[in-house]
Amino acid sequence: MMRKRSRRSVSFVQTLMLVVWAVTLSFETAATDRKTFHFNISPNGYPPYLIVNERRPSGIMWEVVSLIGQRLGYEVVPEKVPRKRVDEMLLEGFIDGTPRAIEWTTQPDRFLFTDPVVPIEEVFFIPAESGLTYQSPEDLFSKTVVTHLGYHYPLLQEHFDSGNIQRFDVSRDRDMFTFVLHGNRFDAAIADRLVGQWILRKEGLQDRFRSTRMGISNVGFRIMLRKDWQGFADAFNTELKELRESGELDAILANYR
């Protein structure tokens, strides 16, 4: 009787060990198969597209990439890469993607781009009480516009060079609105539509400015990837289309306007 019990005990222990081993193996396999997407959010962000001065990243691009990444089975990991190092670190595999417009990229044929997530529109923000309208650069002749230091505005450059339009550079987007609002010689500010709306909302100045319907540039803000991420790009584009058609993308954008 004792021998039978011993054999049964051994058999039970062996079975239990097999179960534990199988469970452990399944967890190890799941951990090995877990997919990550290392996404550049840059050290300073780009509000409202990328906001990094909070406990966790936020912003339009972060929310869209995180949501789509989750649906595709990826854990999205934020990385803060300086602008000058982004392209090479992407090519070398230290990061997997970064927000970018094709038009802003040197040698864009080295990379793969998703469909546009959201448009970047440079428009004019004009004081609400001003009668100024914009249809063409000639509407700004003899005017002074507040611009971002270091930014190039191809449509207006010849008019800046000739002196028909004056530009006044400032280093921060937020300051552009302050100068226009409180400086008698400034007529308008040039800013991305969503960036301007975000700043005015944060500063409580939505009623003090209006933005022009027409602008001076419009490019698609996309996710830039390595060439070997075509499968991810295709799946991302499919999910992005569904976000747009379902209204989920509009709901995300509404949080930042």
XYZ file of C-alpha atoms in Angstrom:
257
model
C 0.000 0.000 0.000
C 2.827 2.375 0.828
C 4.487 1.733 -2.528
C 1.285 2.517 -4.444
C 0.887 5.789 -2.570
C 4.513 6.671 -3.262
C 4.102 6.007 -6.972
C 0.936 8.077 -7.025
C 2.730 10.911 -5.204
C 5.610 10.811 -7.652
C 3.198 10.779 -10.558
C 1.326 13.803 -9.138
C 4.570 15.737 -8.557
C 5.744 14.979 -12.084
C 2.436 16.131 -13.533
C 2.530 19.312 -11.449
C 6.088 20.028 -12.596
C 5.038 19.573 -16.222
C 2.153 22.006 -15.755
C 4.433 24.593 -14.116
C 6.987 24.147 -16.892
C 4.343 24.579 -19.586
C 2.951 27.733 -17.962
C 6.434 29.196 -17.539
C 7.268 28.417 -21.152
C 4.081 30.088 -22.350
C 4.901 33.261 -20.399
C 8.451 33.280 -21.735
C 7.170 32.823 -25.269
C 4.647 35.632 -24.830
C 7.367 37.905 -23.490
C 9.593 37.032 -26.444
C 6.772 37.642 -28.938
C 5.715 40.969 -27.406
C 6.106 43.680 -30.051
C 7.364 47.151 -29.269
C 7.329 50.329 -31.333
C 9.942 52.867 -30.247
C 8.393 56.217 -31.172
C 10.288 59.501 -31.111
C 8.487 62.294 -29.264
C 11.556 64.636 -29.215
C 12.973 66.239 -26.049
C 10.700 69.297 -26.190
C 7.691 67.823 -27.950
C 5.602 69.792 -30.439
C 2.319 70.827 -28.774
C -0.420 69.964 -29.492
C 0.941 67.143 -31.639
C 3.373 65.917 -28.987
C 3.264 67.072 -25.358
C 6.101 65.868 -23.124
C 6.047 68.143 -20.073
C 3.606 65.923 -18.194
C 3.863 62.617 -16.314
C 3.233 60.714 -19.525
C 3.313 61.835 -23.157
C 0.155 63.117 -24.779
C -0.836 65.056 -27.867
C -2.506 64.268 -31.174
C 0.253 62.141 -32.703
C 0.958 60.284 -29.480
C -2.711 59.418 -28.977
C -3.168 58.236 -32.559
C 0.013 56.155 -32.624
C -0.683 54.664 -29.180
C -4.253 53.731 -30.101
C -3.334 52.188 -33.443
C -0.277 50.509 -31.960
C -2.439 48.877 -29.290
C -4.864 47.599 -31.906
C -1.958 46.146 -33.901
C -0.499 44.455 -30.827
C 2.384 46.852 -30.186
C 3.534 48.488 -26.991
C 4.443 52.048 -27.978
C 7.564 53.210 -26.135
C 8.309 56.981 -26.143
C 11.853 58.061 -26.986
C 13.272 61.586 -26.809
C 15.706 61.984 -29.693
C 17.235 65.363 -30.673
C 16.159 66.518 -34.131
C 19.639 66.326 -35.649
C 20.012 62.664 -34.716
C 16.543 61.364 -35.600
C 17.132 60.254 -39.193
C 20.281 58.254 -38.502
C 18.922 56.708 -35.296
C 15.850 55.617 -37.223
C 17.936 54.059 -39.990
C 20.139 52.315 -37.429
C 17.145 50.843 -35.596
C 17.395 52.712 -32.285
C 13.890 54.049 -32.907
C 11.164 52.674 -35.166
C 9.208 55.770 -36.118
C 8.981 59.538 -35.813
C 6.376 62.167 -36.799
C 7.410 63.897 -39.992
C 6.186 65.548 -43.167
C 7.747 64.318 -46.391
C 8.400 67.939 -47.355
C 10.508 68.488 -44.219
C 12.778 65.508 -44.861
C 16.210 65.469 -46.463
C 16.401 62.540 -48.894
C 12.890 61.278 -48.133
C 13.400 58.320 -50.488
C 15.501 56.698 -47.743
C 12.363 56.295 -45.637
C 8.823 54.976 -45.678
C 5.886 57.234 -44.810
C 2.371 56.434 -43.651
C -0.701 58.241 -44.902
C -1.133 61.721 -43.376
C -2.486 61.639 -39.831
C -3.337 65.338 -39.746
C -2.554 68.368 -41.955
C -0.033 71.004 -40.934
C -1.486 74.295 -42.199
C 0.372 77.571 -41.888
C -2.269 80.296 -41.680
C -2.551 83.860 -40.461
C -3.899 84.688 -37.031
C -5.392 88.169 -37.035
C -6.836 90.218 -34.142
C -10.600 89.773 -34.046
C -11.282 93.484 -34.406
C -8.998 93.876 -37.450
C -10.491 94.238 -40.909
C -7.528 92.498 -42.544
C -8.336 89.540 -44.815
C -6.018 87.237 -46.727
C -6.507 85.845 -50.214
C -3.050 86.412 -51.691
C 0.312 87.863 -50.558
C -0.646 91.237 -52.026
C -3.171 91.611 -49.188
C -0.206 91.893 -46.810
C 1.675 94.636 -48.674
C 2.718 97.397 -46.260
C 1.834 95.068 -43.342
C 4.089 93.539 -40.693
C 3.643 89.881 -39.803
C 5.110 88.162 -36.771
C 7.037 85.048 -37.792
C 8.937 82.235 -36.127
C 12.692 82.745 -35.904
C 14.493 80.461 -38.345
C 11.380 79.473 -40.305
C 11.292 79.807 -44.065
C 8.120 80.893 -45.851
C 8.632 80.242 -49.599
C 5.365 81.842 -50.753
C 6.227 85.118 -49.023
C 10.029 85.192 -49.322
C 10.248 87.408 -52.406
C 7.936 89.915 -50.721
C 10.035 89.892 -47.553
C 13.143 90.446 -49.690
C 11.569 93.342 -51.589
C 10.230 94.959 -48.417
C 6.608 94.839 -49.566
C 5.855 92.765 -46.465
C 7.784 93.176 -43.219
C 8.535 90.213 -40.971
C 9.308 90.333 -37.259
C 10.913 87.195 -35.832
C 10.302 85.739 -32.380
C 11.671 82.484 -30.984
C 8.540 81.044 -29.332
C 5.129 80.400 -30.856
C 3.352 81.736 -27.764
C 5.160 85.079 -28.027
C 3.902 85.617 -31.562
C 0.376 86.181 -30.311
C 1.521 88.458 -27.502
C 3.298 90.753 -29.938
C 0.343 90.942 -32.310
C -2.088 91.587 -29.463
C -0.075 94.274 -27.718
C 2.119 95.754 -30.436
C 0.605 98.554 -32.503
C 2.758 97.879 -35.556
C 2.018 94.165 -35.956
C -0.868 93.032 -38.147
C -0.879 89.226 -38.027
C 1.055 86.147 -36.936
C 1.896 83.098 -39.052
C 1.417 79.785 -37.250
C 0.195 76.271 -37.821
C -3.565 76.272 -37.412
C -3.709 73.638 -34.662
C -0.669 75.036 -32.860
C -2.280 78.471 -32.838
C -5.620 77.126 -31.645
C -3.864 75.186 -28.878
C -1.949 78.255 -27.644
C -4.993 80.523 -27.739
C -7.016 77.945 -25.834
C -4.320 77.565 -23.180
C -3.994 81.335 -22.826
C -7.734 81.992 -22.860
C -7.444 84.135 -25.998
C -9.764 82.266 -28.373
C -12.017 85.315 -28.728
C -9.164 87.723 -29.398
C -8.022 86.183 -32.713
C -9.422 84.667 -35.868
C -7.534 82.508 -38.350
C -7.687 82.845 -42.124
C -9.350 80.160 -44.198
C -6.534 80.303 -46.730
C -2.940 79.795 -45.719
C 0.527 79.683 -47.202
C 1.343 75.978 -46.871
C -0.369 72.652 -46.243
C 1.550 69.408 -45.717
C 0.607 66.040 -44.292
C 2.008 65.113 -40.862
C 2.816 61.407 -41.070
C 4.805 58.666 -39.367
C 8.227 58.152 -40.911
C 9.541 54.569 -40.783
C 12.342 52.422 -42.105
C 11.846 50.844 -45.511
C 11.462 47.363 -44.023
C 8.337 48.396 -42.052
C 6.000 48.217 -45.035
C 3.730 45.693 -43.309
C 3.346 47.974 -40.305
C 2.695 50.984 -42.557
C -0.049 49.143 -44.449
C -1.732 48.010 -41.211
C -1.358 51.511 -39.727
C -2.990 53.088 -42.775
C -5.914 50.673 -42.550
C -6.498 51.485 -38.878
C -6.053 55.215 -39.530
C -8.741 55.096 -42.203
C -11.102 53.411 -39.753
C -10.325 56.045 -37.089
C -11.184 58.758 -39.572
C -14.382 57.127 -40.799
C -15.627 56.268 -37.297
C -15.127 59.820 -36.029
C -12.526 58.744 -33.444
C -9.837 60.875 -35.075
C -12.071 63.962 -34.980
C -12.734 63.301 -31.297
C -8.985 63.241 -30.599
C -8.444 66.470 -32.536
C -11.306 68.179 -30.692
C -9.432 67.706 -27.407
C -6.631 69.941 -28.625
C -8.456 72.719 -30.450
